[in-house]
């Protein structure tokens, strides 16, 4: 679920205020360096927190539900990290494949909560 148009501009602003700029640089890099989940967890700002960390079959179930939400996608992910920030209404959902960061999406908390409950029975 990638943002487009005005939503992309809002997402870019949100991510600059919400998330580490190094992650954005990694996702835009042509020669992508492998960044594991621990890299992101160790570099959280004080107001940021891990709301969910899904690995293996839980991550795959999450991605199955995520990919089924229109518009349907086929994004892979065998490890998922959901980050929240105090006072921010959205969450960042980071996808990892084979231990390496792939991409992120910015979503309303309500949607992330629904995805987590539907896929693994865990509320946000």
JSON list of C-alpha atoms in Angstrom, two decimals:
[
{"chain": "A", "resi": 1, "resn": "UNK", "atom": "CA", "xyz": [0.00, 0.00, 0.00]},
{"chain": "A", "resi": 2, "resn": "UNK", "atom": "CA", "xyz": [2.16, 2.80, -1.29]},
{"chain": "A", "resi": 3, "resn": "UNK", "atom": "CA", "xyz": [1.02, 6.42, -1.02]},
{"chain": "A", "resi": 4, "resn": "UNK", "atom": "CA", "xyz": [0.57, 8.48, -4.20]},
{"chain": "A", "resi": 5, "resn": "UNK", "atom": "CA", "xyz": [0.02, 12.14, -5.07]},
{"chain": "A", "resi": 6, "resn": "UNK", "atom": "CA", "xyz": [-0.81, 14.31, -2.10]},
{"chain": "A", "resi": 7, "resn": "UNK", "atom": "CA", "xyz": [-0.60, 11.26, 0.19]},
{"chain": "A", "resi": 8, "resn": "UNK", "atom": "CA", "xyz": [3.00, 10.76, -0.93]},
{"chain": "A", "resi": 9, "resn": "UNK", "atom": "CA", "xyz": [3.87, 14.32, 0.03]},
{"chain": "A", "resi": 10, "resn": "UNK", "atom": "CA", "xyz": [2.25, 13.86, 3.43]},
{"chain": "A", "resi": 11, "resn": "UNK", "atom": "CA", "xyz": [4.00, 10.54, 3.87]},
{"chain": "A", "resi": 12, "resn": "UNK", "atom": "CA", "xyz": [7.36, 12.09, 3.01]},
{"chain": "A", "resi": 13, "resn": "UNK", "atom": "CA", "xyz": [6.77, 14.86, 5.55]},
{"chain": "A", "resi": 14, "resn": "UNK", "atom": "CA", "xyz": [5.60, 12.36, 8.15]},
{"chain": "A", "resi": 15, "resn": "UNK", "atom": "CA", "xyz": [8.58, 10.09, 7.60]},
{"chain": "A", "resi": 16, "resn": "UNK", "atom": "CA", "xyz": [11.04, 12.95, 7.93]},
{"chain": "A", "resi": 17, "resn": "UNK", "atom": "CA", "xyz": [9.48, 13.84, 11.28]},
{"chain": "A", "resi": 18, "resn": "UNK", "atom": "CA", "xyz": [8.81, 10.26, 12.32]},
{"chain": "A", "resi": 19, "resn": "UNK", "atom": "CA", "xyz": [11.58, 8.07, 11.15]},
{"chain": "A", "resi": 20, "resn": "UNK", "atom": "CA", "xyz": [15.33, 7.94, 10.64]},
{"chain": "A", "resi": 21, "resn": "UNK", "atom": "CA", "xyz": [16.56, 9.56, 7.46]},
{"chain": "A", "resi": 22, "resn": "UNK", "atom": "CA", "xyz": [19.04, 6.71, 7.03]},
{"chain": "A", "resi": 23, "resn": "UNK", "atom": "CA", "xyz": [16.14, 4.34, 6.31]},
{"chain": "A", "resi": 24, "resn": "UNK", "atom": "CA", "xyz": [14.86, 6.60, 3.55]},
{"chain": "A", "resi": 25, "resn": "UNK", "atom": "CA", "xyz": [18.37, 6.79, 2.09]},
{"chain": "A", "resi": 26, "resn": "UNK", "atom": "CA", "xyz": [18.60, 3.00, 2.15]},
{"chain": "A", "resi": 27, "resn": "UNK", "atom": "CA", "xyz": [15.25, 2.56, 0.39]},
{"chain": "A", "resi": 28, "resn": "UNK", "atom": "CA", "xyz": [16.30, 5.01, -2.34]},
{"chain": "A", "resi": 29, "resn": "UNK", "atom": "CA", "xyz": [19.80, 3.66, -2.79]},
{"chain": "A", "resi": 30, "resn": "UNK", "atom": "CA", "xyz": [20.66, 1.83, -6.01]},
{"chain": "A", "resi": 31, "resn": "UNK", "atom": "CA", "xyz": [23.31, -0.16, -4.19]},
{"chain": "A", "resi": 32, "resn": "UNK", "atom": "CA", "xyz": [21.29, -1.15, -1.18]},
{"chain": "A", "resi": 33, "resn": "UNK", "atom": "CA", "xyz": [23.17, -2.07, 1.95]},
{"chain": "A", "resi": 34, "resn": "UNK", "atom": "CA", "xyz": [21.63, -4.83, 4.06]},
{"chain": "A", "resi": 35, "resn": "UNK", "atom": "CA", "xyz": [20.14, -3.25, 7.18]},
{"chain": "A", "resi": 36, "resn": "UNK", "atom": "CA", "xyz": [18.75, -5.78, 9.69]},
{"chain": "A", "resi": 37, "resn": "UNK", "atom": "CA", "xyz": [15.88, -5.16, 12.09]},
{"chain": "A", "resi": 38, "resn": "UNK", "atom": "CA", "xyz": [18.35, -4.63, 14.94]},
{"chain": "A", "resi": 39, "resn": "UNK", "atom": "CA", "xyz": [19.79, -1.60, 13.12]},
{"chain": "A", "resi": 40, "resn": "UNK", "atom": "CA", "xyz": [16.40, 0.14, 13.22]},
{"chain": "A", "resi": 41, "resn": "UNK", "atom": "CA", "xyz": [15.59, -0.92, 16.78]},
{"chain": "A", "resi": 42, "resn": "UNK", "atom": "CA", "xyz": [18.95, 0.34, 18.05]},
{"chain": "A", "resi": 43, "resn": "UNK", "atom": "CA", "xyz": [18.48, 3.71, 16.31]},
{"chain": "A", "resi": 44, "resn": "UNK", "atom": "CA", "xyz": [14.98, 4.60, 17.51]},
{"chain": "A", "resi": 45, "resn": "UNK", "atom": "CA", "xyz": [14.48, 8.12, 18.81]},
{"chain": "A", "resi": 46, "resn": "UNK", "atom": "CA", "xyz": [13.26, 8.54, 22.39]},
{"chain": "A", "resi": 47, "resn": "UNK", "atom": "CA", "xyz": [9.60, 9.06, 21.37]},
{"chain": "A", "resi": 48, "resn": "UNK", "atom": "CA", "xyz": [9.59, 6.11, 18.95]},
{"chain": "A", "resi": 49, "resn": "UNK", "atom": "CA", "xyz": [8.72, 2.59, 19.95]},
{"chain": "A", "resi": 50, "resn": "UNK", "atom": "CA", "xyz": [8.29, -0.86, 18.48]},
{"chain": "A", "resi": 51, "resn": "UNK", "atom": "CA", "xyz": [4.58, -1.68, 18.46]},
{"chain": "A", "resi": 52, "resn": "UNK", "atom": "CA", "xyz": [5.05, -5.08, 16.82]},
{"chain": "A", "resi": 53, "resn": "UNK", "atom": "CA", "xyz": [7.90, -7.26, 15.61]},
{"chain": "A", "resi": 54, "resn": "UNK", "atom": "CA", "xyz": [6.73, -10.22, 13.53]},
{"chain": "A", "resi": 55, "resn": "UNK", "atom": "CA", "xyz": [9.06, -12.96, 12.31]},
{"chain": "A", "resi": 56, "resn": "UNK", "atom": "CA", "xyz": [8.61, -16.03, 10.10]},
{"chain": "A", "resi": 57, "resn": "UNK", "atom": "CA", "xyz": [5.07, -17.38, 9.74]},
{"chain": "A", "resi": 58, "resn": "UNK", "atom": "CA", "xyz": [3.57, -14.43, 11.64]},
{"chain": "A", "resi": 59, "resn": "UNK", "atom": "CA", "xyz": [5.23, -12.01, 9.22]},
{"chain": "A", "resi": 60, "resn": "UNK", "atom": "CA", "xyz": [4.09, -14.04, 6.23]},
{"chain": "A", "resi": 61, "resn": "UNK", "atom": "CA", "xyz": [0.48, -14.10, 7.54]},
{"chain": "A", "resi": 62, "resn": "UNK", "atom": "CA", "xyz": [0.69, -10.33, 8.10]},
{"chain": "A", "resi": 63, "resn": "UNK", "atom": "CA", "xyz": [1.90, -9.81, 4.52]},
{"chain": "A", "resi": 64, "resn": "UNK", "atom": "CA", "xyz": [-0.86, -12.09, 3.16]},
{"chain": "A", "resi": 65, "resn": "UNK", "atom": "CA", "xyz": [-3.50, -9.86, 4.80]},
{"chain": "A", "resi": 66, "resn": "UNK", "atom": "CA", "xyz": [-1.59, -6.66, 3.87]},
{"chain": "A", "resi": 67, "resn": "UNK", "atom": "CA", "xyz": [-1.30, -7.73, 0.24]},
{"chain": "A", "resi": 68, "resn": "UNK", "atom": "CA", "xyz": [-5.03, -8.58, 0.04]},
{"chain": "A", "resi": 69, "resn": "UNK", "atom": "CA", "xyz": [-6.11, -5.03, 0.97]},
{"chain": "A", "resi": 70, "resn": "UNK", "atom": "CA", "xyz": [-6.99, -3.11, -2.20]},
{"chain": "A", "resi": 71, "resn": "UNK", "atom": "CA", "xyz": [-5.15, -2.28, -4.27]},
{"chain": "A", "resi": 72, "resn": "UNK", "atom": "CA", "xyz": [-3.85, -5.84, -4.10]},
{"chain": "A", "resi": 73, "resn": "UNK", "atom": "CA", "xyz": [-0.08, -6.22, -4.00]},
{"chain": "A", "resi": 74, "resn": "UNK", "atom": "CA", "xyz": [2.46, -9.05, -3.91]},
{"chain": "A", "resi": 75, "resn": "UNK", "atom": "CA", "xyz": [5.04, -7.56, -1.56]},
{"chain": "A", "resi": 76, "resn": "UNK", "atom": "CA", "xyz": [7.27, -10.10, 0.18]},
{"chain": "A", "resi": 77, "resn": "UNK", "atom": "CA", "xyz": [8.20, -9.98, 3.85]},
{"chain": "A", "resi": 78, "resn": "UNK", "atom": "CA", "xyz": [9.46, -12.55, 6.31]},
{"chain": "A", "resi": 79, "resn": "UNK", "atom": "CA", "xyz": [10.06, -10.02, 9.10]},
{"chain": "A", "resi": 80, "resn": "UNK", "atom": "CA", "xyz": [7.90, -7.00, 9.91]},
{"chain": "A", "resi": 81, "resn": "UNK", "atom": "CA", "xyz": [8.54, -4.10, 12.26]},
{"chain": "A", "resi": 82, "resn": "UNK", "atom": "CA", "xyz": [5.72, -1.71, 13.18]},
{"chain": "A", "resi": 83, "resn": "UNK", "atom": "CA", "xyz": [6.93, 1.58, 14.68]},
{"chain": "A", "resi": 84, "resn": "UNK", "atom": "CA", "xyz": [4.87, 4.21, 16.48]},
{"chain": "A", "resi": 85, "resn": "UNK", "atom": "CA", "xyz": [5.75, 7.64, 17.72]},
{"chain": "A", "resi": 86, "resn": "UNK", "atom": "CA", "xyz": [4.14, 9.50, 20.59]},
{"chain": "A", "resi": 87, "resn": "UNK", "atom": "CA", "xyz": [1.63, 12.06, 19.31]},
{"chain": "A", "resi": 88, "resn": "UNK", "atom": "CA", "xyz": [1.74, 10.86, 15.69]},
{"chain": "A", "resi": 89, "resn": "UNK", "atom": "CA", "xyz": [-1.49, 9.35, 14.31]},
{"chain": "A", "resi": 90, "resn": "UNK", "atom": "CA", "xyz": [0.27, 7.08, 11.79]},
{"chain": "A", "resi": 91, "resn": "UNK", "atom": "CA", "xyz": [2.60, 4.12, 12.09]},
{"chain": "A", "resi": 92, "resn": "UNK", "atom": "CA", "xyz": [5.49, 2.96, 9.94]},
{"chain": "A", "resi": 93, "resn": "UNK", "atom": "CA", "xyz": [5.43, -0.64, 8.72]},
{"chain": "A", "resi": 94, "resn": "UNK", "atom": "CA", "xyz": [8.92, -1.82, 7.72]},
{"chain": "A", "resi": 95, "resn": "UNK", "atom": "CA", "xyz": [9.38, -4.95, 5.59]},
{"chain": "A", "resi": 96, "resn": "UNK", "atom": "CA", "xyz": [12.42, -7.20, 5.69]},
{"chain": "A", "resi": 97, "resn": "UNK", "atom": "CA", "xyz": [13.33, -10.15, 3.46]},
{"chain": "A", "resi": 98, "resn": "UNK", "atom": "CA", "xyz": [16.07, -12.59, 4.44]},
{"chain": "A", "resi": 99, "resn": "UNK", "atom": "CA", "xyz": [17.11, -10.26, 7.26]},
{"chain": "A", "resi": 100, "resn": "UNK", "atom": "CA", "xyz": [17.49, -7.12, 5.10]},
{"chain": "A", "resi": 101, "resn": "UNK", "atom": "CA", "xyz": [15.35, -3.98, 5.02]},
{"chain": "A", "resi": 102, "resn": "UNK", "atom": "CA", "xyz": [13.29, -3.76, 1.82]},
{"chain": "A", "resi": 103, "resn": "UNK", "atom": "CA", "xyz": [10.79, -0.93, 2.13]},
{"chain": "A", "resi": 104, "resn": "UNK", "atom": "CA", "xyz": [8.31, 0.82, 4.41]},
{"chain": "A", "resi": 105, "resn": "UNK", "atom": "CA", "xyz": [4.78, 2.12, 4.32]},
{"chain": "A", "resi": 106, "resn": "UNK", "atom": "CA", "xyz": [3.05, 4.77, 6.44]},
{"chain": "A", "resi": 107, "resn": "UNK", "atom": "CA", "xyz": [-0.45, 3.84, 7.57]},
{"chain": "A", "resi": 108, "resn": "UNK", "atom": "CA", "xyz": [-3.15, 4.99, 9.98]},
{"chain": "A", "resi": 109, "resn": "UNK", "atom": "CA", "xyz": [-2.99, 3.29, 13.39]},
{"chain": "A", "resi": 110, "resn": "UNK", "atom": "CA", "xyz": [-6.50, 1.94, 12.84]},
{"chain": "A", "resi": 111, "resn": "UNK", "atom": "CA", "xyz": [-5.41, 0.08, 9.71]},
{"chain": "A", "resi": 112, "resn": "UNK", "atom": "CA", "xyz": [-2.26, -1.28, 11.35]},
{"chain": "A", "resi": 113, "resn": "UNK", "atom": "CA", "xyz": [-4.34, -2.46, 14.31]},
{"chain": "A", "resi": 114, "resn": "UNK", "atom": "CA", "xyz": [-6.79, -4.19, 11.96]},
{"chain": "A", "resi": 115, "resn": "UNK", "atom": "CA", "xyz": [-3.94, -5.84, 10.01]},
{"chain": "A", "resi": 116, "resn": "UNK", "atom": "CA", "xyz": [-2.28, -7.12, 13.20]},
{"chain": "A", "resi": 117, "resn": "UNK", "atom": "CA", "xyz": [-5.53, -8.42, 14.71]},
{"chain": "A", "resi": 118, "resn": "UNK", "atom": "CA", "xyz": [-6.59, -10.08, 11.45]},
{"chain": "A", "resi": 119, "resn": "UNK", "atom": "CA", "xyz": [-3.22, -11.71, 10.72]},
{"chain": "A", "resi": 120, "resn": "UNK", "atom": "CA", "xyz": [-1.79, -12.68, 14.13]},
{"chain": "A", "resi": 121, "resn": "UNK", "atom": "CA", "xyz": [-4.47, -11.76, 16.68]},
{"chain": "A", "resi": 122, "resn": "UNK", "atom": "CA", "xyz": [-2.27, -9.04, 18.20]},
{"chain": "A", "resi": 123, "resn": "UNK", "atom": "CA", "xyz": [-3.68, -5.55, 18.77]},
{"chain": "A", "resi": 124, "resn": "UNK", "atom": "CA", "xyz": [-1.55, -2.50, 18.07]}
]
